[in-house]
mmCIF file of N, CA, C and O in Angstrom:
data_model
loop_
_atom_site.group_PDB
_atom_site.id
_atom_site.type_symbol
_atom_site.label_atom_id
_atom_site.label_comp_id
_atom_site.label_asym_id
_atom_site.label_seq_id
_atom_site.Cartn_x
_atom_site.Cartn_y
_atom_site.Cartn_z
ATOM 1 N N MET I 1 -12.788 -9.769 6.723
ATOM 2 C CA MET I 1 -11.989 -8.584 6.480
ATOM 3 C C MET I 1 -11.852 -8.388 4.969
ATOM 4 O O MET I 1 -11.547 -9.321 4.250
ATOM 5 N N THR I 2 -12.084 -7.175 4.508
ATOM 6 C CA THR I 2 -11.871 -6.883 3.090
ATOM 7 C C THR I 2 -10.395 -6.619 2.864
ATOM 8 O O THR I 2 -9.629 -6.418 3.804
ATOM 9 N N MET I 3 -9.998 -6.572 1.608
ATOM 10 C CA MET I 3 -8.582 -6.403 1.306
ATOM 11 C C MET I 3 -8.022 -5.081 1.802
ATOM 12 O O MET I 3 -6.908 -5.025 2.269
ATOM 13 N N HIS I 4 -8.802 -4.014 1.714
ATOM 14 C CA HIS I 4 -8.258 -2.728 2.150
ATOM 15 C C HIS I 4 -8.218 -2.603 3.670
ATOM 16 O O HIS I 4 -7.443 -1.831 4.203
ATOM 17 N N GLU I 5 -9.025 -3.373 4.387
ATOM 18 C CA GLU I 5 -9.005 -3.312 5.850
ATOM 19 C C GLU I 5 -7.691 -3.820 6.432
ATOM 20 O O GLU I 5 -7.289 -3.412 7.505
ATOM 21 N N GLY I 6 -7.004 -4.694 5.735
ATOM 22 C CA GLY I 6 -5.736 -5.219 6.230
ATOM 23 C C GLY I 6 -4.522 -4.403 5.826
ATOM 24 O O GLY I 6 -3.397 -4.720 6.209
ATOM 25 N N MET I 7 -4.724 -3.331 5.067
ATOM 26 C CA MET I 7 -3.589 -2.512 4.607
ATOM 27 C C MET I 7 -2.835 -1.850 5.749
ATOM 28 O O MET I 7 -1.609 -1.828 5.755
ATOM 29 N N LEU I 8 -3.568 -1.263 6.687
ATOM 30 C CA LEU I 8 -2.965 -0.553 7.812
ATOM 31 C C LEU I 8 -3.332 -1.289 9.088
ATOM 32 O O LEU I 8 -4.493 -1.392 9.437
ATOM 33 N N ARG I 9 -2.336 -1.779 9.781
ATOM 34 C CA ARG I 9 -2.580 -2.560 10.986
ATOM 35 C C ARG I 9 -2.196 -1.753 12.215
ATOM 36 O O ARG I 9 -1.500 -0.748 12.103
ATOM 37 N N PRO I 10 -2.628 -2.167 13.392
ATOM 38 C CA PRO I 10 -2.278 -1.411 14.606
ATOM 39 C C PRO I 10 -0.762 -1.207 14.708
ATOM 40 O O PRO I 10 0.017 -2.118 14.453
ATOM 41 N N GLY I 11 -0.370 0.006 15.063
ATOM 42 C CA GLY I 11 1.056 0.315 15.205
ATOM 43 C C GLY I 11 1.778 0.478 13.885
ATOM 44 O O GLY I 11 3.006 0.394 13.837
ATOM 45 N N CYS I 12 1.042 0.722 12.798
ATOM 46 C CA CYS I 12 1.659 0.773 11.465
ATOM 47 C C CYS I 12 2.476 2.029 11.214
ATOM 48 O O CYS I 12 3.261 2.072 10.279
ATOM 49 N N ALA I 13 2.303 3.068 12.030
ATOM 50 C CA ALA I 13 2.986 4.338 11.765
ATOM 51 C C ALA I 13 3.976 4.685 12.867
ATOM 52 O O ALA I 13 3.689 4.520 14.049
ATOM 53 N N THR I 14 5.141 5.150 12.453
ATOM 54 C CA THR I 14 6.165 5.626 13.377
ATOM 55 C C THR I 14 6.780 6.887 12.778
ATOM 56 O O THR I 14 6.544 7.211 11.621
ATOM 57 N N VAL I 15 7.568 7.574 13.592
ATOM 58 C CA VAL I 15 8.308 8.731 13.103
ATOM 59 C C VAL I 15 9.777 8.362 13.127
ATOM 60 O O VAL I 15 10.301 7.876 14.129
ATOM 61 N N ARG I 16 10.431 8.565 11.989
ATOM 62 C CA ARG I 16 11.858 8.256 11.862
ATOM 63 C C ARG I 16 12.520 9.424 11.133
ATOM 64 O O ARG I 16 12.090 9.781 10.042
ATOM 65 N N ASP I 17 13.539 9.997 11.737
ATOM 66 C CA ASP I 17 14.266 11.121 11.142
ATOM 67 C C ASP I 17 13.327 12.268 10.761
ATOM 68 O O ASP I 17 13.465 12.886 9.706
ATOM 69 N N GLY I 18 12.326 12.524 11.609
ATOM 70 C CA GLY I 18 11.406 13.627 11.384
ATOM 71 C C GLY I 18 10.346 13.375 10.325
ATOM 72 O O GLY I 18 9.608 14.279 9.951
ATOM 73 N N ARG I 19 10.263 12.133 9.818
ATOM 74 C CA ARG I 19 9.260 11.800 8.799
ATOM 75 C C ARG I 19 8.358 10.688 9.320
ATOM 76 O O ARG I 19 8.784 9.839 10.095
ATOM 77 N N LEU I 20 7.121 10.721 8.862
ATOM 78 C CA LEU I 20 6.167 9.673 9.181
ATOM 79 C C LEU I 20 6.464 8.473 8.290
ATOM 80 O O LEU I 20 6.578 8.611 7.078
ATOM 81 N N VAL I 21 6.632 7.304 8.889
ATOM 82 C CA VAL I 21 6.882 6.073 8.143
ATOM 83 C C VAL I 21 5.708 5.135 8.400
ATOM 84 O O VAL I 21 5.408 4.811 9.544
ATOM 85 N N VAL I 22 5.048 4.724 7.321
ATOM 86 C CA VAL I 22 3.849 3.892 7.430
ATOM 87 C C VAL I 22 4.132 2.524 6.808
ATOM 88 O O VAL I 22 4.604 2.437 5.670
ATOM 89 N N ALA I 23 3.851 1.465 7.572
ATOM 90 C CA ALA I 23 3.979 0.092 7.076
ATOM 91 C C ALA I 23 2.669 -0.272 6.384
ATOM 92 O O ALA I 23 1.622 -0.348 7.020
ATOM 93 N N VAL I 24 2.732 -0.475 5.069
ATOM 94 C CA VAL I 24 1.537 -0.722 4.258
ATOM 95 C C VAL I 24 1.551 -2.168 3.758
ATOM 96 O O VAL I 24 2.515 -2.601 3.126
ATOM 97 N N HIS I 25 0.470 -2.895 4.046
ATOM 98 C CA HIS I 25 0.332 -4.268 3.567
ATOM 99 C C HIS I 25 -0.399 -4.280 2.228
ATOM 100 O O HIS I 25 -1.246 -3.432 1.961
ATOM 101 N N LEU I 26 -0.077 -5.253 1.413
ATOM 102 C CA LEU I 26 -0.654 -5.390 0.083
ATOM 103 C C LEU I 26 -2.154 -5.662 0.162
ATOM 104 O O LEU I 26 -2.584 -6.611 0.814
ATOM 105 N N PRO I 27 -2.975 -4.848 -0.519
ATOM 106 C CA PRO I 27 -4.419 -5.071 -0.505
ATOM 107 C C PRO I 27 -4.864 -6.038 -1.612
ATOM 108 O O PRO I 27 -5.681 -5.707 -2.470
ATOM 109 N N TRP I 28 -4.297 -7.217 -1.610
ATOM 110 C CA TRP I 28 -4.638 -8.222 -2.605
ATOM 111 C C TRP I 28 -4.438 -9.583 -1.976
ATOM 112 O O TRP I 28 -3.787 -9.704 -0.941
ATOM 113 N N TYR I 29 -4.971 -10.623 -2.565
ATOM 114 C CA TYR I 29 -4.932 -11.946 -1.943
ATOM 115 C C TYR I 29 -3.725 -12.784 -2.342
ATOM 116 O O TYR I 29 -3.552 -13.896 -1.841
ATOM 117 N N ARG I 30 -2.877 -12.262 -3.249
ATOM 118 C CA ARG I 30 -1.655 -12.959 -3.662
ATOM 119 C C ARG I 30 -0.505 -11.975 -3.694
ATOM 120 O O ARG I 30 -0.688 -10.797 -3.974
ATOM 121 N N SER I 31 0.684 -12.462 -3.422
ATOM 122 C CA SER I 31 1.871 -11.622 -3.543
ATOM 123 C C SER I 31 2.041 -11.192 -4.992
ATOM 124 O O SER I 31 1.624 -11.907 -5.910
ATOM 125 N N LEU I 32 2.628 -10.011 -5.202
ATOM 126 C CA LEU I 32 2.830 -9.481 -6.553
ATOM 127 C C LEU I 32 4.237 -8.916 -6.683
ATOM 128 O O LEU I 32 4.813 -8.433 -5.701
ATOM 129 N N PRO I 33 4.790 -8.926 -7.901
ATOM 130 C CA PRO I 33 6.075 -8.256 -8.107
ATOM 131 C C PRO I 33 5.927 -6.762 -7.820
ATOM 132 O O PRO I 33 4.880 -6.166 -8.102
ATOM 133 N N LEU I 34 6.956 -6.153 -7.258
ATOM 134 C CA LEU I 34 6.895 -4.713 -6.986
ATOM 135 C C LEU I 34 6.720 -3.900 -8.262
ATOM 136 O O LEU I 34 6.217 -2.784 -8.218
ATOM 137 N N SER I 35 7.083 -4.473 -9.393
ATOM 138 C CA SER I 35 6.902 -3.763 -10.660
ATOM 139 C C SER I 35 5.417 -3.589 -11.002
ATOM 140 O O SER I 35 5.068 -2.781 -11.867
ATOM 141 N N CYS I 36 4.524 -4.307 -10.328
ATOM 142 C CA CYS I 36 3.081 -4.166 -10.551
ATOM 143 C C CYS I 36 2.477 -3.004 -9.756
ATOM 144 O O CYS I 36 1.329 -2.647 -9.965
ATOM 145 N N VAL I 37 3.262 -2.422 -8.849
ATOM 146 C CA VAL I 37 2.750 -1.318 -8.041
ATOM 147 C C VAL I 37 2.788 -0.044 -8.878
ATOM 148 O O VAL I 37 3.847 0.396 -9.314
ATOM 149 N N GLU I 38 1.609 0.532 -9.121
ATOM 150 C CA GLU I 38 1.537 1.789 -9.872
ATOM 151 C C GLU I 38 1.773 2.980 -8.971
ATOM 152 O O GLU I 38 2.426 3.937 -9.359
ATOM 153 N N SER I 39 1.221 2.951 -7.760
ATOM 154 C CA SER I 39 1.430 4.071 -6.842
ATOM 155 C C SER I 39 1.082 3.680 -5.417
ATOM 156 O O SER I 39 0.265 2.793 -5.180
ATOM 157 N N VAL I 40 1.742 4.363 -4.480
ATOM 158 C CA VAL I 40 1.414 4.304 -3.061
ATOM 159 C C VAL I 40 1.512 5.741 -2.575
ATOM 160 O O VAL I 40 2.530 6.402 -2.783
ATOM 161 N N GLU I 41 0.447 6.239 -1.971
ATOM 162 C CA GLU I 41 0.423 7.621 -1.483
ATOM 163 C C GLU I 41 0.012 7.654 -0.016
ATOM 164 O O GLU I 41 -0.839 6.879 0.408
ATOM 165 N N VAL I 42 0.644 8.571 0.721
ATOM 166 C CA VAL I 42 0.261 8.833 2.103
ATOM 167 C C VAL I 42 -0.184 10.285 2.163
ATOM 168 O O VAL I 42 0.608 11.183 1.854
ATOM 169 N N ASN I 43 -1.435 10.502 2.502
ATOM 170 C CA ASN I 43 -2.019 11.852 2.539
ATOM 171 C C ASN I 43 -1.796 12.595 1.232
ATOM 172 O O ASN I 43 -1.501 13.787 1.209
ATOM 173 N N GLY I 44 -1.901 11.886 0.119
ATOM 174 C CA GLY I 44 -1.769 12.502 -1.198
ATOM 175 C C GLY I 44 -0.347 12.715 -1.668
ATOM 176 O O GLY I 44 -0.116 13.202 -2.767
ATOM 177 N N VAL I 45 0.641 12.340 -0.844
ATOM 178 C CA VAL I 45 2.051 12.494 -1.210
ATOM 179 C C VAL I 45 2.561 11.156 -1.740
ATOM 180 O O VAL I 45 2.485 10.142 -1.035
ATOM 181 N N PRO I 46 3.078 11.117 -2.980
ATOM 182 C CA PRO I 46 3.574 9.854 -3.535
ATOM 183 C C PRO I 46 4.716 9.282 -2.689
ATOM 184 O O PRO I 46 5.609 10.014 -2.252
ATOM 185 N N GLY I 47 4.644 7.984 -2.444
ATOM 186 C CA GLY I 47 5.696 7.302 -1.706
ATOM 187 C C GLY I 47 6.684 6.667 -2.660
ATOM 188 O O GLY I 47 6.395 6.454 -3.840
ATOM 189 N N VAL I 48 7.867 6.384 -2.153
ATOM 190 C CA VAL I 48 8.896 5.720 -2.949
ATOM 191 C C VAL I 48 8.677 4.218 -2.834
ATOM 192 O O VAL I 48 8.584 3.671 -1.736
ATOM 193 N N ILE I 49 8.588 3.559 -3.976
ATOM 194 C CA ILE I 49 8.372 2.114 -4.020
ATOM 195 C C ILE I 49 9.731 1.442 -4.141
ATOM 196 O O ILE I 49 10.536 1.816 -4.996
ATOM 197 N N PRO I 50 10.024 0.452 -3.291
ATOM 198 C CA PRO I 50 11.311 -0.233 -3.384
ATOM 199 C C PRO I 50 11.528 -0.838 -4.775
ATOM 200 O O PRO I 50 10.568 -1.203 -5.465
ATOM 201 N N ASP I 51 12.774 -0.934 -5.187
ATOM 202 C CA ASP I 51 13.104 -1.511 -6.493
ATOM 203 C C ASP I 51 13.153 -3.025 -6.422
ATOM 204 O O ASP I 51 13.663 -3.600 -5.460
ATOM 205 N N GLY I 52 12.637 -3.663 -7.465
ATOM 206 C CA GLY I 52 12.744 -5.117 -7.627
ATOM 207 C C GLY I 52 12.102 -5.910 -6.511
ATOM 208 O O GLY I 52 11.611 -5.381 -5.527
ATOM 209 N N GLY I 53 12.068 -7.190 -6.700
ATOM 210 C CA GLY I 53 11.550 -8.085 -5.687
ATOM 211 C C GLY I 53 10.052 -8.261 -5.752
ATOM 212 O O GLY I 53 9.392 -7.911 -6.727
ATOM 213 N N THR I 54 9.520 -8.806 -4.674
ATOM 214 C CA THR I 54 8.106 -9.146 -4.581
ATOM 215 C C THR I 54 7.518 -8.515 -3.332
ATOM 216 O O THR I 54 8.157 -8.473 -2.288
ATOM 217 N N TRP I 55 6.290 -8.015 -3.453
ATOM 218 C CA TRP I 55 5.556 -7.535 -2.284
ATOM 219 C C TRP I 55 4.813 -8.740 -1.743
ATOM 220 O O TRP I 55 3.769 -9.134 -2.245
ATOM 221 N N ASP I 56 5.354 -9.349 -0.713
ATOM 222 C CA ASP I 56 4.783 -10.544 -0.107
ATOM 223 C C ASP I 56 3.600 -10.157 0.781
ATOM 224 O O ASP I 56 3.628 -9.114 1.438
ATOM 225 N N LEU I 57 2.585 -10.978 0.794
ATOM 226 C CA LEU I 57 1.390 -10.710 1.608
ATOM 227 C C LEU I 57 1.718 -10.512 3.083
ATOM 228 O O LEU I 57 1.062 -9.746 3.770
ATOM 229 N N ARG I 58 2.724 -11.215 3.571
ATOM 230 C CA ARG I 58 3.047 -11.160 5.001
ATOM 231 C C ARG I 58 3.862 -9.950 5.384
ATOM 232 O O ARG I 58 3.940 -9.604 6.556
ATOM 233 N N ASP I 59 4.509 -9.314 4.411
ATOM 234 C CA ASP I 59 5.446 -8.243 4.711
ATOM 235 C C ASP I 59 4.959 -6.895 4.181
ATOM 236 O O ASP I 59 4.636 -6.766 3.005
ATOM 237 N N PRO I 60 4.952 -5.875 5.043
ATOM 238 C CA PRO I 60 4.573 -4.552 4.559
ATOM 239 C C PRO I 60 5.749 -3.880 3.845
ATOM 240 O O PRO I 60 6.895 -4.265 4.043
ATOM 241 N N ILE I 61 5.428 -2.912 3.002
ATOM 242 C CA ILE I 61 6.479 -2.030 2.519
ATOM 243 C C ILE I 61 6.352 -0.749 3.330
ATOM 244 O O ILE I 61 5.269 -0.395 3.803
ATOM 245 N N GLU I 62 7.476 -0.067 3.545
ATOM 246 C CA GLU I 62 7.462 1.172 4.314
ATOM 247 C C GLU I 62 7.422 2.354 3.364
ATOM 248 O O GLU I 62 8.225 2.439 2.439
ATOM 249 N N VAL I 63 6.472 3.249 3.617
ATOM 250 C CA VAL I 63 6.296 4.453 2.808
ATOM 251 C C VAL I 63 6.427 5.639 3.745
ATOM 252 O O VAL I 63 5.834 5.644 4.823
ATOM 253 N N SER I 64 7.216 6.647 3.352
ATOM 254 C CA SER I 64 7.383 7.802 4.223
ATOM 255 C C SER I 64 6.701 9.026 3.642
ATOM 256 O O SER I 64 6.499 9.138 2.432
ATOM 257 N N ALA I 65 6.351 9.932 4.554
ATOM 258 C CA ALA I 65 5.676 11.175 4.185
ATOM 259 C C ALA I 65 6.038 12.210 5.242
ATOM 260 O O ALA I 65 6.560 11.863 6.302
ATOM 261 N N PRO I 66 5.748 13.482 4.970
ATOM 262 C CA PRO I 66 5.980 14.490 6.010
ATOM 263 C C PRO I 66 5.221 14.118 7.279
ATOM 264 O O PRO I 66 4.090 13.628 7.210
ATOM 265 N N ALA I 67 5.862 14.331 8.437
ATOM 266 C CA ALA I 67 5.247 13.966 9.712
ATOM 267 C C ALA I 67 3.975 14.765 9.948
ATOM 268 O O ALA I 67 3.944 15.974 9.741
ATOM 269 N N ALA I 68 2.915 14.068 10.318
ATOM 270 C CA ALA I 68 1.636 14.698 10.622
ATOM 271 C C ALA I 68 0.864 13.771 11.539
ATOM 272 O O ALA I 68 0.917 12.556 11.387
ATOM 273 N N GLY I 69 0.172 14.346 12.491
ATOM 274 C CA GLY I 69 -0.650 13.551 13.395
ATOM 275 C C GLY I 69 -2.092 13.565 12.930
ATOM 276 O O GLY I 69 -2.443 14.201 11.942
ATOM 277 N N GLY I 70 -2.923 12.866 13.645
ATOM 278 C CA GLY I 70 -4.334 12.809 13.281
ATOM 279 C C GLY I 70 -4.596 11.669 12.321
ATOM 280 O O GLY I 70 -3.918 10.644 12.330
ATOM 281 N N GLU I 71 -5.573 11.855 11.458
ATOM 282 C CA GLU I 71 -5.920 10.801 10.513
ATOM 283 C C GLU I 71 -4.970 10.814 9.320
ATOM 284 O O GLU I 71 -4.656 11.868 8.783
ATOM 285 N N ILE I 72 -4.503 9.636 8.942
ATOM 286 C CA ILE I 72 -3.717 9.516 7.715
ATOM 287 C C ILE I 72 -4.511 8.663 6.731
ATOM 288 O O ILE I 72 -5.304 7.815 7.129
ATOM 289 N N GLU I 73 -4.283 8.938 5.467
ATOM 290 C CA GLU I 73 -4.947 8.187 4.407
ATOM 291 C C GLU I 73 -3.870 7.612 3.496
ATOM 292 O O GLU I 73 -2.978 8.328 3.056
ATOM 293 N N VAL I 74 -3.952 6.318 3.248
ATOM 294 C CA VAL I 74 -3.006 5.634 2.368
ATOM 295 C C VAL I 74 -3.772 5.072 1.186
ATOM 296 O O VAL I 74 -4.788 4.397 1.361
ATOM 297 N N SER I 75 -3.303 5.374 -0.017
ATOM 298 C CA SER I 75 -3.912 4.864 -1.242
ATOM 299 C C SER I 75 -2.886 4.038 -2.004
ATOM 300 O O SER I 75 -1.726 4.432 -2.121
ATOM 301 N N VAL I 76 -3.333 2.907 -2.516
ATOM 302 C CA VAL I 76 -2.465 1.993 -3.256
ATOM 303 C C VAL I 76 -3.145 1.631 -4.571
ATOM 304 O O VAL I 76 -4.355 1.401 -4.608
ATOM 305 N N ALA I 77 -2.368 1.582 -5.648
ATOM 306 C CA ALA I 77 -2.866 1.101 -6.941
ATOM 307 C C ALA I 77 -1.880 0.050 -7.450
ATOM 308 O O ALA I 77 -0.685 0.329 -7.565
ATOM 309 N N VAL I 78 -2.375 -1.163 -7.701
ATOM 310 C CA VAL I 78 -1.526 -2.242 -8.219
ATOM 311 C C VAL I 78 -2.156 -2.844 -9.470
ATOM 312 O O VAL I 78 -3.371 -3.015 -9.545
ATOM 313 N N ARG I 79 -1.288 -3.135 -10.453
ATOM 314 C CA ARG I 79 -1.736 -3.834 -11.672
ATOM 315 C C ARG I 79 -1.782 -5.319 -11.374
ATOM 316 O O ARG I 79 -0.846 -5.880 -10.821
ATOM 317 N N ILE I 80 -2.876 -5.955 -11.782
ATOM 318 C CA ILE I 80 -3.020 -7.395 -11.599
ATOM 319 C C ILE I 80 -2.805 -8.021 -12.980
ATOM 320 O O ILE I 80 -3.730 -8.046 -13.805
ATOM 321 N N PRO I 81 -1.606 -8.509 -13.269
ATOM 322 C CA PRO I 81 -1.271 -8.911 -14.635
ATOM 323 C C PRO I 81 -2.047 -10.106 -15.164
ATOM 324 O O PRO I 81 -2.220 -10.246 -16.369
ATOM 325 N N TYR I 82 -2.574 -10.946 -14.284
ATOM 326 C CA TYR I 82 -3.264 -12.145 -14.748
ATOM 327 C C TYR I 82 -4.782 -11.951 -14.862
ATOM 328 O O TYR I 82 -5.497 -12.883 -15.180
ATOM 329 N N ILE I 83 -5.289 -10.725 -14.597
ATOM 330 C CA ILE I 83 -6.701 -10.425 -14.805
ATOM 331 C C ILE I 83 -6.767 -9.294 -15.834
ATOM 332 O O ILE I 83 -6.320 -8.184 -15.570
ATOM 333 N N GLN I 84 -7.309 -9.604 -16.996
ATOM 334 C CA GLN I 84 -7.366 -8.636 -18.093
ATOM 335 C C GLN I 84 -8.754 -8.003 -18.178
ATOM 336 O O GLN I 84 -9.761 -8.713 -18.206
ATOM 337 N N GLN I 85 -8.809 -6.667 -18.235
ATOM 338 C CA GLN I 85 -10.082 -5.972 -18.444
ATOM 339 C C GLN I 85 -10.467 -6.001 -19.914
ATOM 340 O O GLN I 85 -11.641 -5.958 -20.258
ATOM 341 N N ALA I 86 -9.476 -6.001 -20.755
ATOM 342 C CA ALA I 86 -9.611 -6.099 -22.207
ATOM 343 C C ALA I 86 -8.291 -6.701 -22.679
ATOM 344 O O ALA I 86 -7.326 -6.744 -21.910
ATOM 345 N N PRO I 87 -8.203 -7.186 -23.900
ATOM 346 C CA PRO I 87 -6.933 -7.761 -24.355
ATOM 347 C C PRO I 87 -5.773 -6.790 -24.155
ATOM 348 O O PRO I 87 -5.807 -5.654 -24.630
ATOM 349 N N GLY I 88 -4.792 -7.228 -23.388
ATOM 350 C CA GLY I 88 -3.595 -6.414 -23.130
ATOM 351 C C GLY I 88 -3.778 -5.310 -22.103
ATOM 352 O O GLY I 88 -2.873 -4.508 -21.893
ATOM 353 N N VAL I 89 -4.924 -5.258 -21.424
ATOM 354 C CA VAL I 89 -5.183 -4.211 -20.433
ATOM 355 C C VAL I 89 -5.430 -4.873 -19.072
ATOM 356 O O VAL I 89 -6.527 -5.372 -18.808
ATOM 357 N N PRO I 90 -4.406 -4.896 -18.209
ATOM 358 C CA PRO I 90 -4.585 -5.547 -16.913
ATOM 359 C C PRO I 90 -5.476 -4.740 -15.975
ATOM 360 O O PRO I 90 -5.576 -3.514 -16.085
ATOM 361 N N LEU I 91 -6.124 -5.441 -15.060
ATOM 362 C CA LEU I 91 -6.920 -4.809 -14.022
ATOM 363 C C LEU I 91 -6.000 -3.987 -13.127
ATOM 364 O O LEU I 91 -4.901 -4.425 -12.782
ATOM 365 N N VAL I 92 -6.432 -2.791 -12.740
ATOM 366 C CA VAL I 92 -5.724 -2.000 -11.732
ATOM 367 C C VAL I 92 -6.611 -1.961 -10.498
ATOM 368 O O VAL I 92 -7.718 -1.435 -10.530
ATOM 369 N N GLN I 93 -6.129 -2.586 -9.433
ATOM 370 C CA GLN I 93 -6.852 -2.641 -8.158
ATOM 371 C C GLN I 93 -6.452 -1.426 -7.333
ATOM 372 O O GLN I 93 -5.278 -1.203 -7.075
ATOM 373 N N ARG I 94 -7.428 -0.627 -6.932
ATOM 374 C CA ARG I 94 -7.175 0.560 -6.120
ATOM 375 C C ARG I 94 -7.808 0.361 -4.750
ATOM 376 O O ARG I 94 -8.927 -0.139 -4.651
ATOM 377 N N ALA I 95 -7.067 0.746 -3.716
ATOM 378 C CA ALA I 95 -7.588 0.622 -2.351
ATOM 379 C C ALA I 95 -7.127 1.824 -1.537
ATOM 380 O O ALA I 95 -6.018 2.334 -1.735
ATOM 381 N N THR I 96 -7.988 2.262 -0.638
ATOM 382 C CA THR I 96 -7.669 3.367 0.256
ATOM 383 C C THR I 96 -8.035 2.959 1.671
ATOM 384 O O THR I 96 -9.084 2.355 1.897
ATOM 385 N N ALA I 97 -7.150 3.274 2.621
ATOM 386 C CA ALA I 97 -7.403 2.980 4.026
ATOM 387 C C ALA I 97 -7.026 4.194 4.863
ATOM 388 O O ALA I 97 -6.143 4.961 4.498
ATOM 389 N N ARG I 98 -7.711 4.357 5.986
ATOM 390 C CA ARG I 98 -7.454 5.463 6.888
ATOM 391 C C ARG I 98 -7.247 4.942 8.294
ATOM 392 O O ARG I 98 -7.842 3.935 8.673
ATOM 393 N N THR I 99 -6.420 5.668 9.060
ATOM 394 C CA THR I 99 -6.222 5.325 10.459
ATOM 395 C C THR I 99 -5.811 6.576 11.222
ATOM 396 O O THR I 99 -5.320 7.535 10.639
ATOM 397 N N GLU I 100 -6.021 6.562 12.527
ATOM 398 C CA GLU I 100 -5.604 7.672 13.389
ATOM 399 C C GLU I 100 -4.170 7.419 13.843
ATOM 400 O O GLU I 100 -3.814 6.302 14.199
ATOM 401 N N VAL I 101 -3.381 8.493 13.859
ATOM 402 C CA VAL I 101 -1.973 8.379 14.234
ATOM 403 C C VAL I 101 -1.633 9.470 15.236
ATOM 404 O O VAL I 101 -2.038 10.624 15.074
ATOM 405 N N THR I 102 -0.883 9.112 16.264
ATOM 406 C CA THR I 102 -0.338 10.090 17.200
ATOM 407 C C THR I 102 1.157 10.185 16.930
ATOM 408 O O THR I 102 1.870 9.186 17.034
ATOM 409 N N VAL I 103 1.624 11.376 16.557
ATOM 410 C CA VAL I 103 3.041 11.573 16.251
ATOM 411 C C VAL I 103 3.741 12.062 17.504
ATOM 412 O O VAL I 103 3.310 13.023 18.130
ATOM 413 N N ARG I 104 4.850 11.402 17.852
ATOM 414 C CA ARG I 104 5.636 11.788 19.048
ATOM 415 C C ARG I 104 7.052 12.105 18.674
ATOM 416 O O ARG I 104 7.614 11.600 17.788
#
């Protein structure tokens, strides 16, 4: 399994208070501080990233977007602070995953 294949798992999407809520897993092999998350988008709509703490590999973060059925696309960009592309320039890992969702 590649890192982006594990981002969206079966049953990852639900509807809560009229909004689509997607459980997104970290597309990296180590847990990272949430401050390393540059962006999380669902169907091109920026999601709210929780404040503080760590995005643990085992735990998804929940991102909400306007409710929509069919295919959803989730994009994540995280800074990897311990891998430098150039002095003082951390690697930014970008991943995109898609899944089919039935909204009820």
